[in-house]
Amino acid sequence: HKAGFAFVSSLLVLLVGFSIAVTVQAGRLAAERDRASEEAETARQVSDFLVSLFEVSDPSEARGETVTAREILNTGVERIEDELEDQPLVRARLMGTMGSVYDSLGLHAEARPLLEQALKTREELLGPDDPLVADSLKELGNDLMALADYESARETFERMRTIYEAAYGPEHESVGAAVYELGRLHVRTGASDEAEPLLARAVAIWETSVGPEDARLAVGLNGLGYTLYEMGRFEEAQPLLERAVEVWENALGADHPDLSAALTNLGLLHRSLGEIERSRAYHERALAIDEKALGPDHPLLAQTVANLAILHAVSGNFAEAQPLFERVLQINEKAFGPEHPDVGRAVANLGILHADMGNFETALTYVERG
């Protein structure tokens, strides 16, 4: 019975193959289930820690004293160092969270050791190629870029992109984030030609992976639009920046701090086109958002103030420009110390302003320092 025997033999081969496939699939599902369970437990412990941290603002604990966000953060960092030694991944997650919040407050030097320790812990426990390691690299890279350690930031973002691409494939939203950060770094260092294709790729990835109404897409549109503006390609930049404003407004509301970036860039664009009043309206709206959201000493606010000051200066309104430039210098020196490139730019702008006002000795002092 050759035909029957051949059929049964083939069937047995198929069954064995199916059995192996089911076993492999079951193993994968079990591993994913265990990972999800671990992540859920980590999230619960992080939540419990953060809830307990905010108890310091309870009236019965604060006893009438005002508790600031920075004081809560400082308390949290002290507790992380003293607690959770037996839960290193939870500790790493909290360090990354605290470091990112320090970063968002403009306290970049305070953020760096926390972010470095979070990265080190995840590398030791999860291996160098785990996506959570890439998450830590992203947080650290942004901090390094803010501190003007550009070469270290580039190496960090390159490694982040490699891990994400290996884990998720080249079109995943996380790869879009890595490519965007690399592009933003090139913009920061004046390499717009290198930035443009990276930012265009980030936009294309996010357009597909997160959709046309997601706030992350607005981030990419704004970055690409600004880069094209820097390259003098105003007609290409304007629709991208206007779309970024539209997406951000719909996704986050009209007063979200992210929105001020695109408003500022539209202000720069219209200033370059000679449309001064339209430019002023964008800059003033951006400044109102940042002052409300960020507070008076945040370095991102300094950028917004500087752009409005430059608009006044090029319009010949020196008396309005001078206190704004002085405010920018004060904020940046407080945030970064006396030797940061943003301080250099602020000092140089004051020098140019004093030269335009005819105060040449004062201008020379500022320009030489800048």
Coordinates of N, CA and C in Angstrom, one line a residue, residues 254-257 260 284-296 298 301 327:
A254 N -4.5 74.3 22.7 CA -4.0 75.5 22.2 C -2.9 76.2 23.1
D255 N -2.7 75.6 24.3 CA -1.8 76.3 25.2 C -0.7 75.3 25.7
H256 N -0.5 74.2 24.9 CA 0.5 73.2 25.3 C 1.9 73.7 25.0
P257 N 2.9 73.5 25.9 CA 4.2 74.1 25.6 C 4.9 73.6 24.3
S260 N 4.5 75.9 21.2 CA 5.3 77.1 21.1 C 6.5 77.0 20.1
E284 N 4.9 86.4 20.2 CA 4.2 86.8 21.4 C 3.3 85.7 21.9
R285 N 2.6 85.0 21.0 CA 1.8 83.8 21.4 C 2.7 82.7 22.0
A286 N 3.8 82.5 21.4 CA 4.7 81.4 21.9 C 5.2 81.8 23.2
L287 N 5.6 83.1 23.4 CA 6.1 83.5 24.7 C 5.1 83.4 25.8
A288 N 3.8 83.7 25.5 CA 2.8 83.6 26.5 C 2.6 82.1 27.0
I289 N 2.7 81.2 26.0 CA 2.5 79.8 26.3 C 3.7 79.3 27.2
D290 N 4.9 79.7 26.8 CA 6.1 79.2 27.6 C 6.2 79.8 29.0
E291 N 5.8 81.1 29.1 CA 5.9 81.7 30.5 C 4.9 81.1 31.4
K292 N 3.7 80.7 30.9 CA 2.7 80.0 31.7 C 3.1 78.6 32.0
A293 N 3.7 77.9 31.1 CA 4.0 76.5 31.2 C 5.3 76.2 31.9
L294 N 6.3 77.0 31.6 CA 7.7 76.7 32.0 C 8.2 77.4 33.2
G295 N 7.6 78.6 33.5 CA 8.2 79.4 34.6 C 9.3 80.3 34.1
P296 N 9.8 81.2 35.0 CA 10.6 82.3 34.6 C 12.1 81.9 34.3
H298 N 13.4 78.8 32.9 CA 13.6 77.6 32.1 C 14.4 78.0 30.9
L301 N 12.5 78.7 27.7 CA 11.9 80.1 27.7 C 12.9 81.1 27.2
R327 N 17.6 89.4 29.8 CA 16.9 88.3 30.4 C 17.3 87.0 29.9

